[in-house]
Tab-separated table of C-alpha atoms and ligand atoms in Angstrom:
chain	number	residue	atom	x	y	z
M	1	UNK	CA	6.377	20.034	-23.807
M	2	UNK	CA	7.531	21.105	-20.407
M	3	UNK	CA	10.757	21.489	-21.301
M	4	UNK	CA	12.841	22.251	-24.437
M	5	UNK	CA	15.173	19.200	-23.886
M	6	UNK	CA	13.692	16.675	-21.768
M	7	UNK	CA	16.136	14.074	-23.142
M	8	UNK	CA	18.484	16.255	-20.651
M	9	UNK	CA	16.620	16.239	-18.160
M	10	UNK	CA	15.625	12.015	-18.451
M	11	UNK	CA	19.429	11.603	-19.151
M	12	UNK	CA	20.543	13.166	-15.953
M	13	UNK	CA	18.147	11.774	-13.605
M	14	UNK	CA	19.107	8.266	-15.343
M	15	UNK	CA	22.942	9.256	-14.761
M	16	UNK	CA	22.358	10.247	-10.998
M	17	UNK	CA	20.454	7.265	-10.341
M	18	UNK	CA	23.076	4.512	-11.557
M	19	UNK	CA	25.383	6.387	-9.151
M	20	UNK	CA	23.244	7.041	-6.061
M	21	UNK	CA	20.120	4.443	-6.494
M	22	UNK	CA	19.351	2.568	-3.647
M	23	UNK	CA	19.476	-1.251	-4.272
M	24	UNK	CA	16.619	-2.590	-2.950
M	25	UNK	CA	15.508	-6.394	-3.933
M	26	UNK	CA	12.961	-5.315	-6.206
M	27	UNK	CA	14.925	-3.505	-8.353
M	28	UNK	CA	17.404	-6.324	-8.382
M	29	UNK	CA	14.703	-8.856	-10.688
M	30	UNK	CA	12.764	-8.126	-13.946
M	31	UNK	CA	10.196	-10.730	-13.001
M	32	UNK	CA	6.949	-9.277	-13.541
M	33	UNK	CA	5.339	-10.981	-11.173
M	34	UNK	CA	7.840	-10.231	-8.416
M	35	UNK	CA	7.880	-6.459	-9.395
M	36	UNK	CA	3.610	-6.722	-9.100
M	37	UNK	CA	4.354	-7.974	-5.490
M	38	UNK	CA	6.635	-4.962	-4.610
M	39	UNK	CA	4.465	-2.283	-6.128
M	40	UNK	CA	1.069	-3.715	-4.548
M	41	UNK	CA	3.282	-4.397	-0.900
M	42	UNK	CA	4.360	-0.593	-1.127
M	43	UNK	CA	1.300	1.125	-2.297
M	44	UNK	CA	0.073	1.477	1.301
M	45	UNK	CA	3.255	0.619	3.588
M	46	UNK	CA	6.210	2.454	4.122
M	47	UNK	CA	9.964	0.327	2.307
M	48	UNK	CA	11.060	-0.348	6.017
M	49	UNK	CA	8.202	-2.665	6.520
M	50	UNK	CA	8.315	-3.946	2.798
M	51	UNK	CA	11.722	-4.718	2.676
M	52	UNK	CA	11.038	-6.874	6.190
M	53	UNK	CA	8.302	-9.189	4.199
M	54	UNK	CA	9.050	-8.813	0.524
M	55	UNK	CA	11.304	-11.508	0.754
M	56	UNK	CA	9.707	-13.908	2.565
M	57	UNK	CA	5.892	-13.507	1.320
M	58	UNK	CA	7.574	-14.084	-1.854
M	59	UNK	CA	9.027	-17.179	-0.823
M	60	UNK	CA	5.665	-18.282	-0.099
M	61	UNK	CA	3.946	-17.574	-3.142
M	62	UNK	CA	6.979	-17.160	-5.943
M	63	UNK	CA	4.767	-17.603	-9.151
M	64	UNK	CA	0.996	-16.231	-9.788
M	65	UNK	CA	-0.222	-20.362	-9.457
M	66	UNK	CA	1.008	-20.791	-5.901
M	67	UNK	CA	-1.093	-18.071	-5.086
M	68	UNK	CA	-3.963	-18.422	-7.271
M	69	UNK	CA	-4.056	-21.925	-5.427
M	70	UNK	CA	-3.912	-20.848	-1.842
M	71	UNK	CA	-6.993	-20.167	-0.160
M	72	UNK	CA	-8.105	-17.174	1.218
M	73	UNK	CA	-7.494	-17.457	4.496
M	74	UNK	CA	-4.067	-18.290	3.716
M	75	UNK	CA	-3.458	-15.289	1.642
M	76	UNK	CA	-4.939	-13.139	4.247
M	77	UNK	CA	-2.838	-14.526	6.750
M	78	UNK	CA	0.367	-14.315	4.881
M	79	UNK	CA	-0.512	-10.289	4.624
M	80	UNK	CA	-1.177	-9.280	8.363
M	81	UNK	CA	0.733	-6.397	9.334
M	82	UNK	CA	0.763	-5.157	6.190
M	83	UNK	CA	-3.190	-3.393	6.741
M	84	UNK	CA	-5.424	-2.640	3.609
M	85	UNK	CA	-6.279	-6.374	2.640
M	86	UNK	CA	-8.142	-5.484	0.073
M	87	UNK	CA	-4.266	-5.462	-2.100
M	88	UNK	CA	-3.859	-9.343	-1.506
M	89	UNK	CA	-7.428	-10.045	-2.520
M	90	UNK	CA	-6.482	-8.209	-5.682
M	91	UNK	CA	-3.416	-9.917	-5.785
M	92	UNK	CA	-5.065	-13.430	-5.651
M	93	UNK	CA	-7.548	-12.228	-8.274
M	94	UNK	CA	-4.860	-11.451	-10.503
M	95	UNK	CA	-2.994	-14.375	-9.864
M	96	UNK	CA	-5.902	-16.489	-10.827
M	97	UNK	CA	-6.486	-14.812	-14.012
M	98	UNK	CA	-2.717	-14.958	-15.193
M	99	UNK	CA	-3.546	-19.014	-14.405
M	100	UNK	CA	-6.353	-19.536	-16.048
M	101	UNK	CA	-5.940	-17.162	-19.144
M	102	UNK	CA	-2.334	-17.082	-19.247
M	103	UNK	CA	-1.037	-20.854	-18.472
M	104	UNK	CA	0.277	-19.098	-15.067
M	105	UNK	CA	2.821	-16.814	-17.367
M	106	UNK	CA	2.306	-12.887	-16.406
M	107	UNK	CA	0.939	-11.259	-19.765
M	108	UNK	CA	3.142	-8.534	-21.822
M	109	UNK	CA	0.788	-6.992	-23.535
M	110	UNK	CA	-0.148	-3.590	-21.781
M	111	UNK	CA	-4.121	-3.935	-22.160
M	112	UNK	CA	-3.553	-7.374	-20.566
M	113	UNK	CA	-1.889	-6.483	-17.797
M	114	UNK	CA	-4.189	-3.126	-17.283
M	115	UNK	CA	-7.577	-5.560	-17.296
M	116	UNK	CA	-5.649	-7.613	-14.293
M	117	UNK	CA	-7.635	-7.349	-11.184
M	118	UNK	CA	-6.581	-4.284	-8.652
M	119	UNK	CA	-4.396	-2.786	-10.961
M	120	UNK	CA	-4.079	0.885	-12.163
M	121	UNK	CA	-2.262	3.630	-14.322
M	122	UNK	CA	0.314	3.147	-11.606
M	123	UNK	CA	1.116	-0.540	-11.136
M	124	UNK	CA	0.790	-0.733	-15.312
M	125	UNK	CA	3.867	1.756	-15.713
M	126	UNK	CA	5.646	0.275	-12.972
M	127	UNK	CA	5.361	-3.080	-14.179
M	128	UNK	CA	5.745	-2.512	-18.234
M	129	UNK	CA	8.894	0.114	-17.239
M	130	UNK	CA	10.792	-1.768	-14.242
M	131	UNK	CA	9.979	-5.539	-15.716
M	132	UNK	CA	9.918	-4.915	-19.691
M	133	UNK	CA	12.150	-1.711	-19.732
M	134	UNK	CA	8.940	-0.228	-21.900
M	135	UNK	CA	8.852	3.449	-21.987
M	136	UNK	CA	5.585	3.676	-20.005
M	137	UNK	CA	4.952	7.091	-17.552
M	138	UNK	CA	4.152	6.296	-14.056
M	139	UNK	CA	2.955	9.121	-11.202
M	140	UNK	CA	3.026	8.457	-7.668
M	141	UNK	CA	2.953	11.422	-4.843
M	142	UNK	CA	7.314	11.415	-4.954
M	143	UNK	CA	6.781	12.341	-8.828
M	144	UNK	CA	4.443	14.356	-8.514
M	145	UNK	CA	5.788	16.647	-5.871
M	146	UNK	CA	9.412	16.284	-7.862
M	147	UNK	CA	6.917	17.488	-11.158
M	148	UNK	CA	5.249	20.846	-9.425
M	149	UNK	CA	8.606	22.390	-8.300
M	150	UNK	CA	10.254	21.384	-11.490
M	151	UNK	CA	7.451	22.938	-13.957
M	152	UNK	CA	6.958	25.665	-10.994
M	153	UNK	CA	2.758	24.398	-11.073
M	154	UNK	CA	0.981	25.204	-8.068
M	155	UNK	CA	-2.363	23.397	-9.537
M	156	UNK	CA	-3.252	21.284	-6.999
M	157	UNK	CA	-1.929	17.853	-7.401
M	158	UNK	CA	-4.684	15.715	-6.248
M	159	UNK	CA	-7.347	17.556	-8.367
M	160	UNK	CA	-8.626	16.116	-11.449
M	161	UNK	CA	-6.708	18.770	-13.858
M	162	UNK	CA	-3.616	17.881	-11.707
M	163	UNK	CA	-3.549	14.310	-11.938
M	164	UNK	CA	-3.867	14.385	-15.474
M	165	UNK	CA	-1.147	17.219	-15.884
M	166	UNK	CA	1.206	15.019	-14.348
M	167	UNK	CA	0.408	11.997	-15.976
M	168	UNK	CA	0.995	14.004	-19.141
M	169	UNK	CA	4.236	15.452	-18.342
M	170	UNK	CA	5.253	11.689	-17.480
M	171	UNK	CA	4.448	10.340	-20.822
M	172	UNK	CA	6.266	13.327	-22.796
M	173	UNK	CA	9.370	13.002	-19.857
M	174	UNK	CA	9.619	9.246	-19.799
M	175	UNK	CA	13.285	8.142	-21.263
M	176	UNK	CA	13.168	6.542	-24.467
M	177	UNK	CA	15.701	3.641	-24.038
M	178	UNK	CA	16.174	3.492	-20.296
M	179	UNK	CA	12.834	4.128	-18.360
M	180	UNK	CA	13.506	1.444	-15.626
M	181	UNK	CA	15.958	3.230	-14.714
M	182	UNK	CA	14.459	6.643	-15.306
M	183	UNK	CA	11.360	5.934	-13.487
M	184	UNK	CA	12.697	4.715	-10.666
M	185	UNK	CA	15.299	7.986	-10.736
M	186	UNK	CA	12.578	9.966	-10.647
M	187	UNK	CA	10.449	8.022	-7.584
M	188	UNK	CA	13.989	7.965	-5.664
M	189	UNK	CA	14.995	11.675	-6.156
M	190	UNK	CA	10.947	12.585	-4.870
M	191	UNK	CA	11.642	10.561	-2.045
M	192	UNK	CA	15.695	11.607	-1.076
M	193	UNK	CA	16.513	14.761	-2.336
M	194	UNK	CA	13.356	17.015	-3.410
M	195	UNK	CA	11.619	16.024	-0.487
M	196	UNK	CA	8.362	17.484	0.944
M	197	UNK	CA	9.649	19.818	3.442
M	198	UNK	CA	13.684	20.726	3.115
M	199	UNK	CA	14.575	19.878	-1.027
M	200	UNK	CA	18.619	19.886	-1.180
M	201	UNK	CA	18.208	21.399	-4.313
M	202	UNK	CA	22.099	21.920	-3.830
M	203	UNK	CA	22.651	18.336	-4.519
M	204	UNK	CA	19.671	17.847	-6.935
M	205	UNK	CA	20.823	16.516	-10.409
M	206	UNK	CA	18.025	18.232	-12.311
M	207	UNK	CA	18.351	21.589	-10.677
M	208	UNK	CA	19.924	23.627	-13.731
M	209	UNK	CA	16.651	23.038	-15.024
M	210	UNK	CA	14.078	23.264	-12.171
M	211	UNK	CA	12.004	26.366	-12.007
M	212	UNK	CA	10.731	26.448	-8.542
M	213	UNK	CA	10.985	29.808	-7.080
M	214	UNK	CA	9.968	28.557	-3.402
M	215	UNK	CA	9.754	24.901	-3.767
M	216	UNK	CA	8.968	24.183	0.005
M	217	UNK	CA	5.539	25.685	-0.888
M	218	UNK	CA	4.842	23.051	-3.481
M	219	UNK	CA	3.202	21.252	-4.319
M	220	UNK	CA	-0.461	22.834	-3.752
M	221	UNK	CA	-2.523	19.902	-2.601
M	222	UNK	CA	-6.549	20.315	-2.268
M	223	UNK	CA	-7.555	21.388	1.626
M	224	UNK	CA	-7.376	18.169	3.755
M	225	UNK	CA	-10.448	16.318	4.646
M	226	UNK	CA	-11.154	16.684	8.664
M	227	UNK	CA	-10.096	13.885	11.011
M	228	UNK	CA	-13.115	12.025	12.399
M	229	UNK	CA	-12.601	10.840	16.196
M	230	UNK	CA	-14.213	7.022	16.331
M	231	UNK	CA	-14.625	5.197	19.207
M	232	UNK	CA	-15.646	1.444	19.645
M	233	UNK	CA	-16.042	-1.073	22.173
M	234	UNK	CA	-15.423	-4.921	21.789
M	235	UNK	CA	-14.785	-8.194	24.264
M	236	UNK	CA	-12.641	-10.354	25.064
M	237	UNK	CA	-14.812	-13.811	25.709
M	238	UNK	CA	-13.083	-17.148	26.074
M	239	UNK	CA	-14.806	-20.535	26.431
M	240	UNK	CA	-13.516	-24.204	26.664
M	241	UNK	CA	-10.455	-22.665	25.139
M	242	UNK	CA	-11.799	-21.087	22.193
M	243	UNK	CA	-12.236	-17.056	21.765
M	244	UNK	CA	-15.422	-15.782	20.053
M	245	UNK	CA	-14.749	-13.539	17.379
M	246	UNK	CA	-16.419	-12.225	14.717
M	247	UNK	CA	-15.742	-13.509	10.950
M	248	UNK	CA	-15.692	-9.856	8.511
M	249	UNK	CA	-18.697	-10.267	5.851
M	250	UNK	CA	-18.510	-9.440	2.160
M	251	UNK	CA	-17.929	-6.070	1.822
M	252	UNK	CA	-16.396	-5.130	4.759
M	253	UNK	CA	-12.277	-3.839	4.289
M	254	UNK	CA	-11.485	-6.897	6.442
M	255	UNK	CA	-13.630	-9.305	4.610
M	256	UNK	CA	-12.876	-13.128	4.785
M	257	UNK	CA	-10.968	-11.808	8.396
M	258	UNK	CA	-11.948	-12.418	11.813
M	259	UNK	CA	-11.877	-9.633	14.433
M	260	UNK	CA	-13.237	-8.926	18.052
M	261	UNK	CA	-16.640	-9.040	18.534
M	262	UNK	CA	-18.382	-5.193	19.135
M	263	UNK	CA	-20.810	-4.565	22.034
M	264	UNK	CA	-22.544	-1.543	22.912
M	265	UNK	CA	-22.117	0.784	25.808
M	266	UNK	CA	-25.280	-0.777	27.458
M	267	UNK	CA	-23.657	-3.858	26.795
M	268	UNK	CA	-20.269	-3.455	28.313
M	269	UNK	CA	-20.851	-0.737	31.425
M	270	UNK	CA	-20.643	-3.462	33.647
M	271	UNK	CA	-17.976	-5.078	32.378
M	272	UNK	CA	-14.154	-4.741	33.585
M	273	UNK	CA	-12.080	-2.606	31.177
M	274	UNK	CA	-9.211	-4.708	30.199
M	275	UNK	CA	-7.335	-2.200	28.009
M	276	UNK	CA	-7.561	0.497	25.925
M	277	UNK	CA	-6.249	1.173	22.232
M	278	UNK	CA	-5.572	3.976	19.822
M	279	UNK	CA	-4.645	3.977	16.111
M	280	UNK	CA	-5.670	6.208	13.155
M	281	UNK	CA	-6.441	4.688	10.030
M	282	UNK	CA	-7.523	6.983	6.834
M	283	UNK	CA	-9.334	9.691	8.361
M	284	UNK	CA	-10.518	8.065	11.449
M	285	UNK	CA	-9.020	8.084	15.224
M	286	UNK	CA	-9.894	5.264	17.064
M	287	UNK	CA	-10.153	4.744	20.758
M	288	UNK	CA	-10.786	0.844	21.332
M	289	UNK	CA	-11.841	-0.479	25.034
M	290	UNK	CA	-11.381	-3.917	24.852
M	291	UNK	CA	-13.877	-5.637	28.143
M	292	UNK	CA	-14.293	-8.908	29.464
M	293	UNK	CA	-16.969	-10.372	28.737
M	294	UNK	CA	-18.180	-14.094	30.836
M	295	UNK	CA	-18.206	-17.308	28.549
M	296	UNK	CA	-22.333	-18.007	28.843
M	297	UNK	CA	-21.948	-14.896	26.144
M	298	UNK	CA	-23.962	-15.528	23.195
M	299	UNK	CA	-22.663	-15.046	19.713
M	300	UNK	CA	-24.504	-12.760	16.992
M	301	UNK	CA	-24.741	-13.078	13.600
M	302	UNK	CA	-21.006	-14.056	11.983
M	303	UNK	CA	-19.286	-14.556	15.495
M	304	UNK	CA	-18.592	-17.849	16.147
M	305	UNK	CA	-16.098	-19.819	18.883
M	306	UNK	CA	-12.434	-20.754	17.572
M	307	UNK	CA	-9.989	-22.594	19.535
M	308	UNK	CA	-7.317	-20.558	20.485
M	309	UNK	CA	-4.666	-23.091	19.506
M	310	UNK	CA	-6.222	-21.966	15.633
M	311	UNK	CA	-5.413	-17.993	16.752
M	312	UNK	CA	-1.581	-17.688	15.048
M	313	UNK	CA	-2.732	-19.303	11.729
M	314	UNK	CA	-6.161	-17.648	11.680
M	315	UNK	CA	-6.412	-13.818	9.699
M	316	UNK	CA	-6.780	-11.327	12.169
M	317	UNK	CA	-6.669	-7.754	11.653
M	318	UNK	CA	-3.752	-6.325	12.856
M	319	UNK	CA	-5.005	-4.484	15.779
M	320	UNK	CA	-6.918	-6.855	16.928
M	321	UNK	CA	-3.159	-9.158	17.361
M	322	UNK	CA	-1.498	-6.460	19.006
M	323	UNK	CA	-4.340	-6.100	21.149
M	324	UNK	CA	-4.823	-9.798	22.023
M	325	UNK	CA	-0.739	-10.157	21.931
M	326	UNK	CA	-0.558	-7.550	24.348
M	327	UNK	CA	-3.360	-9.678	26.556
M	328	UNK	CA	-1.010	-12.790	26.486
M	329	UNK	CA	-2.510	-14.781	23.749
A	1	SF4	S1	15.984	21.676	-7.808
A	1	SF4	FE1	15.549	21.320	-5.845
A	1	SF4	S2	13.023	22.282	-6.204
A	1	SF4	FE2	14.153	21.359	-8.347
A	1	SF4	S3	13.399	19.384	-8.253
A	1	SF4	FE3	15.889	19.601	-7.463
A	1	SF4	S4	15.588	19.197	-5.663
A	1	SF4	FE4	13.261	19.549	-6.173
């Protein structure tokens, strides 16, 4: 046990949260579907972006049955701008299982929740504690940072040993009767007080139990993977009010979505350059150049002519949507 009195730490967090916890729409509900949606959205998207999309998305798909009945295209389109589309694909697959195997009622058993597509340890902990108020452990980057400092532990938090240790602590520390507030409190402490570069220890509700002597040096992480610069060239090709787009094939990160067609340097060297776009995705720094191609361009495999009038409704990868909007589409 990391502390002689883990209950005191847990209770202090719950008390602090009842006075200082932030009000988010997903904290006003105990509907497991709404909780699952918020957790999946928040996995790789910032809170301000999710706040702008969450309620609108849930109004479109208020129950698993609604998402199960949607086409893949509708589901992908609804996720545009949130990125990491495999999340909405997994959510749709989970909605289908809930609809087909549980009659549309969200399961309550841990094993059934864990078996849903795209659900990992964190999401299981979130649904069990936030929806059902069950004492389930939960570890995310914020929780890990708090634990590393609270226990003054230098095990890299992204190593297998570090992960195992933090999940063990999370299970030992969880508040037995108010896990809903406790898990929210732990994450919020990491977001607002025990922050990455400048922890506000003087206002920390668990300061008296904290063992960190140099909190700003914690948590320790494994060495970072190098950033790789990558470049690609795409074409903008319009013919008879249609645009040439490539449908992304199975196994692709953007499977089922459309992207502007790619072309080689030799194929684009003599074409007029329309725009240059730079963005980062995971460990890649992407530079993309968009060239104007003639209407007689031959479609390659998976490329098709899409009427311009359909452009607002089809699922397009976000960088493609952005560059097309800038081009006036
Ligand atoms: S006392 Fe400081 S380092 Fe320790 S948990 Fe609180 S904010 Fe983090």
